[in-house]
Tab-separated table of C-alpha atoms in Angstrom:
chain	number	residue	atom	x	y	z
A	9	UNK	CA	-29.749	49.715	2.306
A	10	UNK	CA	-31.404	49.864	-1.178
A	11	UNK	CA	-34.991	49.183	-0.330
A	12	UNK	CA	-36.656	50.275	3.161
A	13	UNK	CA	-38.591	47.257	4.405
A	14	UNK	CA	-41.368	49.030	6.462
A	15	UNK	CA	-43.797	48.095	9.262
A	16	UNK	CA	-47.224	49.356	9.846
A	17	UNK	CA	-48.409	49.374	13.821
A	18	UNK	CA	-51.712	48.902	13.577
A	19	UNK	CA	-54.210	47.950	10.940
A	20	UNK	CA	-56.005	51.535	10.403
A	21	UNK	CA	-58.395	52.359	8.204
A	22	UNK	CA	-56.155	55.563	6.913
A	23	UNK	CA	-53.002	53.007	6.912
A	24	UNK	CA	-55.123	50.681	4.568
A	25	UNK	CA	-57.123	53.103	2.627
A	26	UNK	CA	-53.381	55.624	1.978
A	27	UNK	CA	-49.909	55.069	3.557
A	28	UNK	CA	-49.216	51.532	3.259
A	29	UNK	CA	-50.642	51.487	-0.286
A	30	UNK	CA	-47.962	54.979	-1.085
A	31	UNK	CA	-45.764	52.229	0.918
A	32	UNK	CA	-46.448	49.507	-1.376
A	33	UNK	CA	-45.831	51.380	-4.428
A	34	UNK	CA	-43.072	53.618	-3.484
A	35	UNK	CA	-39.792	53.170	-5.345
A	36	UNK	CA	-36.858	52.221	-3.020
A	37	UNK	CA	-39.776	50.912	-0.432
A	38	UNK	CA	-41.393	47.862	1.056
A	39	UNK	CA	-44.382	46.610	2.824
A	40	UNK	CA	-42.929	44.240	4.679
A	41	UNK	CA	-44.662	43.788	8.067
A	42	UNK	CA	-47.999	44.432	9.558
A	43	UNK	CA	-48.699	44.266	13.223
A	44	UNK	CA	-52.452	43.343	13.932
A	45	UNK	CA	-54.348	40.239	15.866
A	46	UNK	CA	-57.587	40.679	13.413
A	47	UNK	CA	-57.090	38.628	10.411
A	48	UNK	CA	-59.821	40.379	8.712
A	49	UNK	CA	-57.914	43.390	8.454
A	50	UNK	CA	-54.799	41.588	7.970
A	51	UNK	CA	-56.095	40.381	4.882
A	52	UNK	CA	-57.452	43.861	3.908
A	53	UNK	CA	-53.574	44.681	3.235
A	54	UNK	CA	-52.881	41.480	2.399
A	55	UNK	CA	-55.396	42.035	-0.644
A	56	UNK	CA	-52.775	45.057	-2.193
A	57	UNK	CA	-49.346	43.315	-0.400
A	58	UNK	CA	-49.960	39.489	-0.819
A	59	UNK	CA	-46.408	38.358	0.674
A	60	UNK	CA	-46.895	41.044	3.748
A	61	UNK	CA	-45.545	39.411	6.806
A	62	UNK	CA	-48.211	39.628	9.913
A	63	UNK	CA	-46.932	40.020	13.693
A	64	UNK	CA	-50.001	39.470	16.348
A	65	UNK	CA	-48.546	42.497	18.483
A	66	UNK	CA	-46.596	45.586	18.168
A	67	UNK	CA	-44.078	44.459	20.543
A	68	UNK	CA	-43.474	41.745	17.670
A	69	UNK	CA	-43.001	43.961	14.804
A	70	UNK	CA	-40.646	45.830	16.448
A	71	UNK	CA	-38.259	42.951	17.484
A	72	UNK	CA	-38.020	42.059	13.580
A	73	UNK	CA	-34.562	42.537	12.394
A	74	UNK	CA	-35.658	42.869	8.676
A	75	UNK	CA	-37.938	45.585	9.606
A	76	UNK	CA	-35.796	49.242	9.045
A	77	UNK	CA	-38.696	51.655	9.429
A	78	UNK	CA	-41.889	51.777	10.981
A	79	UNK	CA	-45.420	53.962	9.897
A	80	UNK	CA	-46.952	54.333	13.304
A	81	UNK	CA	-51.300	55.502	12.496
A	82	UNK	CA	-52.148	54.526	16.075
A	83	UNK	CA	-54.869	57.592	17.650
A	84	UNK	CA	-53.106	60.668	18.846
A	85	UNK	CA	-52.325	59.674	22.347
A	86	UNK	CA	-50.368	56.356	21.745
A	87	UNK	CA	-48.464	58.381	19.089
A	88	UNK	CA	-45.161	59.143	21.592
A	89	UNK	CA	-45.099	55.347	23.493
A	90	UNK	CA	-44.945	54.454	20.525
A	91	UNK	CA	-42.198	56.555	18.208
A	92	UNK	CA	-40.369	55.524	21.723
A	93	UNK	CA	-40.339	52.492	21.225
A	94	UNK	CA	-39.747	51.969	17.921
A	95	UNK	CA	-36.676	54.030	18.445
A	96	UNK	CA	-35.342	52.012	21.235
A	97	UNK	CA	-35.903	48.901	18.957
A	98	UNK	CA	-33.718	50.995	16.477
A	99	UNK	CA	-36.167	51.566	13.772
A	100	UNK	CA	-36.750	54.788	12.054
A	101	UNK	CA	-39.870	56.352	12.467
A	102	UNK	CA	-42.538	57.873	10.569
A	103	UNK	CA	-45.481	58.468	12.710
A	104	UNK	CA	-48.811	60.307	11.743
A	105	UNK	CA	-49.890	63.917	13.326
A	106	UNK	CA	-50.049	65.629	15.985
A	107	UNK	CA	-46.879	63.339	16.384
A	108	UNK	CA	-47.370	64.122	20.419
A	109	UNK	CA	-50.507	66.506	22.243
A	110	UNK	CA	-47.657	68.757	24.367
A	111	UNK	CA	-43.685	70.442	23.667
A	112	UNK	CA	-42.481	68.506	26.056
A	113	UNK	CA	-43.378	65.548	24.712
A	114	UNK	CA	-41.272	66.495	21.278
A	115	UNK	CA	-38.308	67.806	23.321
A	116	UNK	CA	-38.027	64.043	24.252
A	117	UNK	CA	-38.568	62.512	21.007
A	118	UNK	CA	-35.740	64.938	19.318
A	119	UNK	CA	-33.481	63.931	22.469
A	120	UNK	CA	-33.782	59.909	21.983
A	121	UNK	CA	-33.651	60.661	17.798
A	122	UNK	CA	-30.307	62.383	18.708
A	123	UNK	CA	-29.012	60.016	20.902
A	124	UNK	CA	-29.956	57.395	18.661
A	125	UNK	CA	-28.935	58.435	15.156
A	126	UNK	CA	-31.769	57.491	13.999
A	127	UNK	CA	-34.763	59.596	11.694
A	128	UNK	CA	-37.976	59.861	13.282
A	129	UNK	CA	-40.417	62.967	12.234
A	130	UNK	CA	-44.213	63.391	11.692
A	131	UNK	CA	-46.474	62.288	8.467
A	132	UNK	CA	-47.139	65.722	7.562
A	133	UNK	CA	-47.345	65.299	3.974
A	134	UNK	CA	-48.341	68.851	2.786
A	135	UNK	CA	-44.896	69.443	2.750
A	136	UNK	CA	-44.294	67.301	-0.040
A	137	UNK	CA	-47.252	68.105	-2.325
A	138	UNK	CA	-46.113	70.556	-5.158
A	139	UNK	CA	-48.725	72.621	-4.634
A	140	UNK	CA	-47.608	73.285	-1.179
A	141	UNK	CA	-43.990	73.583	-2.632
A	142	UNK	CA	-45.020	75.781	-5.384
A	143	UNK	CA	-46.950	78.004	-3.206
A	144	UNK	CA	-43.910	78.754	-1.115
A	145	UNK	CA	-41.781	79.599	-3.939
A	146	UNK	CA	-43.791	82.032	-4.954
A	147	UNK	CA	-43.902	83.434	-1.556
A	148	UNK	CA	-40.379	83.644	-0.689
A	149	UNK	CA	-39.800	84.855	-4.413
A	150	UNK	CA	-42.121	87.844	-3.686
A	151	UNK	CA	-44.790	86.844	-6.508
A	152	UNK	CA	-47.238	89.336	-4.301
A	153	UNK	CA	-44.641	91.065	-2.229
A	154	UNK	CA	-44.469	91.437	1.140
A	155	UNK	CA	-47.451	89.023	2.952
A	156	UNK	CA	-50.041	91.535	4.834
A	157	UNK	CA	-52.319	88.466	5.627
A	158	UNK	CA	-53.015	84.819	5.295
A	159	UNK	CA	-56.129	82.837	6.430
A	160	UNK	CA	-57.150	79.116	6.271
A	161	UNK	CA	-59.965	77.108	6.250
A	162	UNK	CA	-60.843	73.053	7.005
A	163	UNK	CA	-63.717	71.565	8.370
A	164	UNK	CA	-65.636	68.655	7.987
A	165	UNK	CA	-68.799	67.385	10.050
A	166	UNK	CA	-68.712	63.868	11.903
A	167	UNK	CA	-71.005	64.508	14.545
A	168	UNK	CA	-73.143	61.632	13.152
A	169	UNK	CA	-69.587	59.303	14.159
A	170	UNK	CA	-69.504	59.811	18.269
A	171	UNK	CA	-67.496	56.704	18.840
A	172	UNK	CA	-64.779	58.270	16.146
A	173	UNK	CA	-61.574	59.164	17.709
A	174	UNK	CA	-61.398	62.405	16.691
A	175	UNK	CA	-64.796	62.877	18.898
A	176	UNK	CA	-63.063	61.538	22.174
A	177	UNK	CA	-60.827	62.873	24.806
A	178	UNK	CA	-59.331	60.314	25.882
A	179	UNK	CA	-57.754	59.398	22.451
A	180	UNK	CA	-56.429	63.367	21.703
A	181	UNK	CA	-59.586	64.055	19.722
A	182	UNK	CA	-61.017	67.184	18.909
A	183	UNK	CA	-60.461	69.342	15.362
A	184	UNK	CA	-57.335	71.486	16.679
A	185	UNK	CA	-54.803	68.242	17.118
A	186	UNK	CA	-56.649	66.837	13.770
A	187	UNK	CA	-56.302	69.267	11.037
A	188	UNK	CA	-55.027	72.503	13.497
A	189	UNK	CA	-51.792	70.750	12.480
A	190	UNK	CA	-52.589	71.704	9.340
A	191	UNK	CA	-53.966	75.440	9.664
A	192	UNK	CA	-51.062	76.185	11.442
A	193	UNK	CA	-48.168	74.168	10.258
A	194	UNK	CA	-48.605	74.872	6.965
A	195	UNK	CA	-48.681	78.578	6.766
A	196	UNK	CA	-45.607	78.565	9.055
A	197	UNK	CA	-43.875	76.396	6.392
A	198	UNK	CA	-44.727	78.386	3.594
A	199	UNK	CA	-43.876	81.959	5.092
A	200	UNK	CA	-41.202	80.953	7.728
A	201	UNK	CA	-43.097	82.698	10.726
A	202	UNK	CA	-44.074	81.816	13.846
A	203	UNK	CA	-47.169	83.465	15.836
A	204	UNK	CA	-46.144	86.234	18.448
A	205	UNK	CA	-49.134	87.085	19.833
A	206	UNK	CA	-52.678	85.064	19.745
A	207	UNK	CA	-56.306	84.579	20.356
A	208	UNK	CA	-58.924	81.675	20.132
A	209	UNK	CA	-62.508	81.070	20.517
A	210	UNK	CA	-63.357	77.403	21.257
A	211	UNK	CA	-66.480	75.474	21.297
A	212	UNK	CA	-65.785	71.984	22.805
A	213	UNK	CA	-68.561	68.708	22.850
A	214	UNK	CA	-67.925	66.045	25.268
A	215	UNK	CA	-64.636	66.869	26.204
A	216	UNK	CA	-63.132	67.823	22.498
A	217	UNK	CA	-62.822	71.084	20.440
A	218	UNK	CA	-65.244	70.821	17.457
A	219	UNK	CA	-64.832	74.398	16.638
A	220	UNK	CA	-61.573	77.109	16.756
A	221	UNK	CA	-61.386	80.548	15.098
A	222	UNK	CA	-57.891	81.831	15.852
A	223	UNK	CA	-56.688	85.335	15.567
A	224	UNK	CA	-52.688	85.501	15.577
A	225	UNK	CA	-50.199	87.863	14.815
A	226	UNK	CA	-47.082	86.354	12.571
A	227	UNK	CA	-43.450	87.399	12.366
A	228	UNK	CA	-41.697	86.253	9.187
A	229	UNK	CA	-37.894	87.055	7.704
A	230	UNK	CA	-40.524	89.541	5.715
A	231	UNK	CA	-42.043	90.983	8.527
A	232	UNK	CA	-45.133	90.534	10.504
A	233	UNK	CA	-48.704	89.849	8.881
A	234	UNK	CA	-51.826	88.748	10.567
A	235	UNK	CA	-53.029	85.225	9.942
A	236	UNK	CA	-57.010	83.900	10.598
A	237	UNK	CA	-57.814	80.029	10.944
A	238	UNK	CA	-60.628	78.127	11.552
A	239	UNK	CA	-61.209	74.322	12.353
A	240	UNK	CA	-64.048	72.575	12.957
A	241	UNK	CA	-65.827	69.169	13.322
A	242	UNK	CA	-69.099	69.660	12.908
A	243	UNK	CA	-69.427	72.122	9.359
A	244	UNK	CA	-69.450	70.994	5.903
A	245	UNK	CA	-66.464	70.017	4.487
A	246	UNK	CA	-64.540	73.216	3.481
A	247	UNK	CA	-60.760	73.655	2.762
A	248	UNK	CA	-58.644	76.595	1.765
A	249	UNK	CA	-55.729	78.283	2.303
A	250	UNK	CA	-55.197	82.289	1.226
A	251	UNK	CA	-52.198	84.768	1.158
A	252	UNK	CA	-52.830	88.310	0.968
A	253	UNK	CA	-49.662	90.397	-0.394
A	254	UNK	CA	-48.943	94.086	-1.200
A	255	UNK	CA	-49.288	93.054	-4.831
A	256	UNK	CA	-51.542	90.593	-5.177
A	257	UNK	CA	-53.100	86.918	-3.693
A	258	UNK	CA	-52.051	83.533	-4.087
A	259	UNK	CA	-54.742	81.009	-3.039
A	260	UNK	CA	-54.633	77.190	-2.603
A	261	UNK	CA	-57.653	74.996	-3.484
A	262	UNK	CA	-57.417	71.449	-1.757
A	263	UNK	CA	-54.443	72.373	-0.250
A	264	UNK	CA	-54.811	69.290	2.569
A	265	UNK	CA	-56.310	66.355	0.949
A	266	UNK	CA	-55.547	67.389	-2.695
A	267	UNK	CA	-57.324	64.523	-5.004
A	268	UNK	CA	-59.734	63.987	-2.439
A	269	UNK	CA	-61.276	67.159	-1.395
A	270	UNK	CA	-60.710	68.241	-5.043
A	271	UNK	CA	-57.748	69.257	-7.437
A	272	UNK	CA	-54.804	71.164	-6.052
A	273	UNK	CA	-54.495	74.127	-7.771
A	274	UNK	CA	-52.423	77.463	-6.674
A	275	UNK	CA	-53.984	81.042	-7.800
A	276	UNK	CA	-52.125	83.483	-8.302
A	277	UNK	CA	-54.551	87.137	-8.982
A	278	UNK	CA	-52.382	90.354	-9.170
A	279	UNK	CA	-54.265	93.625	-10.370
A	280	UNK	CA	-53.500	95.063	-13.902
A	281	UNK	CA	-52.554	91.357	-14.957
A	282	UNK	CA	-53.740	88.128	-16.126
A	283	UNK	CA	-54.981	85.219	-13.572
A	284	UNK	CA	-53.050	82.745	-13.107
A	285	UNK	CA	-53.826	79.439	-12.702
A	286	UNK	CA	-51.382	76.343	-11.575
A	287	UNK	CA	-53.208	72.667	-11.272
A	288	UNK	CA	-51.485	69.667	-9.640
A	289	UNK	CA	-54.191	66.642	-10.679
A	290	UNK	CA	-51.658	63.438	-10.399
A	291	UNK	CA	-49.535	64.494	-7.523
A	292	UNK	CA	-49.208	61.758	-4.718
A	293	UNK	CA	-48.411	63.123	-1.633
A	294	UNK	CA	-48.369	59.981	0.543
A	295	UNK	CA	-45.767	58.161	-1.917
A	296	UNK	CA	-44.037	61.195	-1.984
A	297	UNK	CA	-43.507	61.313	1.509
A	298	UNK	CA	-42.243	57.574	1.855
A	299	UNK	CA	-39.676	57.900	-1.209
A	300	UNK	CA	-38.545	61.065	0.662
A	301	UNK	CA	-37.676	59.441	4.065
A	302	UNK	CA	-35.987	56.579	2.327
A	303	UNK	CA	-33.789	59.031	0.452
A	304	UNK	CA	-33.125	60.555	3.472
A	305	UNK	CA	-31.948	57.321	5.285
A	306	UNK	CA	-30.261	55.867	3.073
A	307	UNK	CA	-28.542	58.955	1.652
A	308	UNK	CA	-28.857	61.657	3.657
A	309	UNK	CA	-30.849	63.753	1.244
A	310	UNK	CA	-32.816	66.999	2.456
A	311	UNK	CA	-36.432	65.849	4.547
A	312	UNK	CA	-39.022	68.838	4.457
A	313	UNK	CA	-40.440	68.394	7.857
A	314	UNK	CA	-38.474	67.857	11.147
A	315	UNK	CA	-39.507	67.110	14.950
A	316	UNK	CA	-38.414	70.641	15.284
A	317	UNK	CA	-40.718	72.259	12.524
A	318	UNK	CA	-43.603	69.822	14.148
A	319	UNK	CA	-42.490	71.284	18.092
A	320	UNK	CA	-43.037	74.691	16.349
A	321	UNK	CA	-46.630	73.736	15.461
A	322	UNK	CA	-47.562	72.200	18.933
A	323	UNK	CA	-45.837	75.594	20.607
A	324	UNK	CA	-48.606	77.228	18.179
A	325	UNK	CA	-51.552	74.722	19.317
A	326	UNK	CA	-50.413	75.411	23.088
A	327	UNK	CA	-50.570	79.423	22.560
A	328	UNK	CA	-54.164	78.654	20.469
A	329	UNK	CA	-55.253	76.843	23.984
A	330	UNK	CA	-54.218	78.962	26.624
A	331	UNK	CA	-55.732	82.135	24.750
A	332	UNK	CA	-59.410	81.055	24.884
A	333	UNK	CA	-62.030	83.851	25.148
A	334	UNK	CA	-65.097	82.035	25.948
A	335	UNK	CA	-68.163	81.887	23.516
A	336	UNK	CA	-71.168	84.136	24.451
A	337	UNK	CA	-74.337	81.696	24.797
C-alpha cells in the first residue's frame, strides 16, 4: 500500500473546514470517498477533491473495497458504533475525540483492534504539533527540573449556538468530553503522569457541563506535582497550557488550535537567564496526523497516541465526574 485511500463518514463542518483538506494534501494519502445523502455538502468537498467518490450512506462507504481507512467526525456518541463498524468492515480507523464517553467502551475498541490487526486510535492531534513535541522534550530533559505544577486553560463561549452539539446531552455534549480531552490528555502526554487523587466543580446547562475547574494530584516517573484545569463553554475564548518546575516555567501559547487561536509558541523563563522564546507559525497538525497513521500502516512506524493513552484520558474524565463538589448558589 503506497497511498491510503481514505473515507470520511459524514459531511462535517470540521471534516470540510480541516481533516479531509490535511487528507487531501497529505503525502502518501487520498480523499477517496465521502459518505453523505446532501449533495450540497457533497459538493462542498467536492470543491477541494473534484474526483471524490460519494456513497449516500455510511453502510456504503464502508463496503468499498478501495477504501483502506476511514476519518469518522460523527458527534461524540456515534463515535464507538461507528469505529465498530468500520473495523468489522476491515478498515483502519481514525476517529475524532472523546473517541468513546466511558472505559469500557475503549476496553472494547482495543479488544476488536487486537483481534483484528487492524489500527484504530483517536484524532488527537496535539500530539503531533511540534510545539507539543518540543514542550515535552524539554520536560523530560529537565529544562526546569523536576515539575512542582502545571495548569491549563480553554474556553470558548457558544451559548448563543443551543442547537450545537456540544450544548446537548444526548449527543455527548458539554466542555469536559470537548476540549477536557485536551486539558487532561495533554499534560499526561507531556509529563507521563496520571492523576491519583482529584476534585471538580461543575456547572452544567440543560443537561451538559459548560464549566469544570479541576484540582488533581499527578504522579509522574519524576514524582508527583499538582495540576489545575479549567474548561468551559460559555467564557471568552482563552487557551493555555503552563509548567511550573524547580528551575524555571515553560508555557505554551495556542497549544490546542495553534494557527487558529494564535501562533504556537513554547516559553521557556528560568531566573538569572535570558527568555526564551520558540515559535511554530507553519506547523500543520491535521496533515501531520494523517501522514503519521499512513506511515504507521503501511510501515509500522511509531504513532504518538494509542486507544490506551486515550482510555487513560477517559479514566481521568471519569475521576473529574465522580468528584463533583457542588457549586454554592
Amino acid at each position: 500500500m503506497n497511498t491510503v485511500n481514505w473515507g470520511v463518514l459524514g459531511a462535517a463542518k470540521f471534516a470540510r473546514e480541516h481533516m479531509a483538506r490535511a487528507i487531501h494534501e497529505a503525502e502518501g494519502a487520498r480523499l477517496f470517498a465521502l459518505a453523505t445523502r446532501d449533495d450540497t455538502k457533497a459538493d462542498a468537498f467536492r470543491a477541494f477533491s473534484p474526483d471524490l467518490k460519494i456513497h449516500r450512506d455510511y453502510d456504503a462507504l464502508l463496503a468499498d473495497p478501495d477504501v483502506d481507512a476511514v476519518y469518522i467526525p460523527l458527534p461524540n456518541h456515534l463515535h464507538v458504533e461507528w469505529t465498530l463498524k468500520a473495523l468489522e468492515a476491515g478498515k483502519h480507523v481514525l476517529t475524532e475525540k472523546p473517541i468513546a464517553m466511558e472505559v469500557a467502551e475503549i476496553d472494547t475498541l482495543i479488544a476488536l483492534r487486537d483481534s483484528t490487526g487492524l489500527f484504530a486510535t483517536e484524532a488527537y492531534m496535539i500530539v503531533h504539533h511540534p510545539q507539543w513535541r518540543r514542550a515535552r522534550d524539554l520536560l523530560e530533559e529537565g529544562a526546569i527540573g523536576r515539575v512542582l505544577h502545571a495548569d491549563a486553560a480553554f474556553s470558548y463561549d457558544n451559548r448563543a449556538d443551543p442547537g450545537n452539539i456540544r450544548n446537548r446531552p444526548e449527543t455527548g455534549g458539554g466542555s469536559i468530553p470537548d476540549i477536557g480531552v485536551y486539558a487532561y490528555g495533554s499534560v499526561r502526554w507531556a509529563t507521563g503522569a496520571e492523576p491519583v487523587a482529584v476534585r471538580s466543580r461543575i456547572r452544567r446547562e440543560n443537561g451538559v457541563d459548560t464549566f469544570a475547574q479541576v484540582l488533581a494530584d499527578m504522579e509522574g516517573p519524576a514524582g508527583r506535582f499538582t495540576y489545575s484545569a479549567m474548561t468551559s463553554m460559555r467564557l471568552p475564548a482563552r487557551q493555555e497550557v503552563v509548567f511550573q518546575g524547580e528551575r524555571g516555567l515553560i508555557r505554551l501559547t495556542a497549544p490546542f488550535n495553534a494557527g487558529l487561536f494564535g501562533e504556537a509558541q513554547v516559553h521557556m523563563l528560568r531566573p538569572g537567564k535570558p527568555d526564551h522564546v520558540e515559535r511554530f507559525p507553519g506547523a500543520r497538525q491535521y496533515r501531520n496526523q494523517v501522514e503519521a497513521f499512513g506511515r504507521h500502516i503501511r510501515e509500522g512506524a511509531p504513532y504518538p497516541w494509542s486507544l490506551e493513552d486515550a482510555r487513560g484520558t477517559q479514566a481521568m474524565i471519569d475521576m473529574v465526574l465522580a468528584s463533583e463538589i457542588p457549586f454554592l448558589e
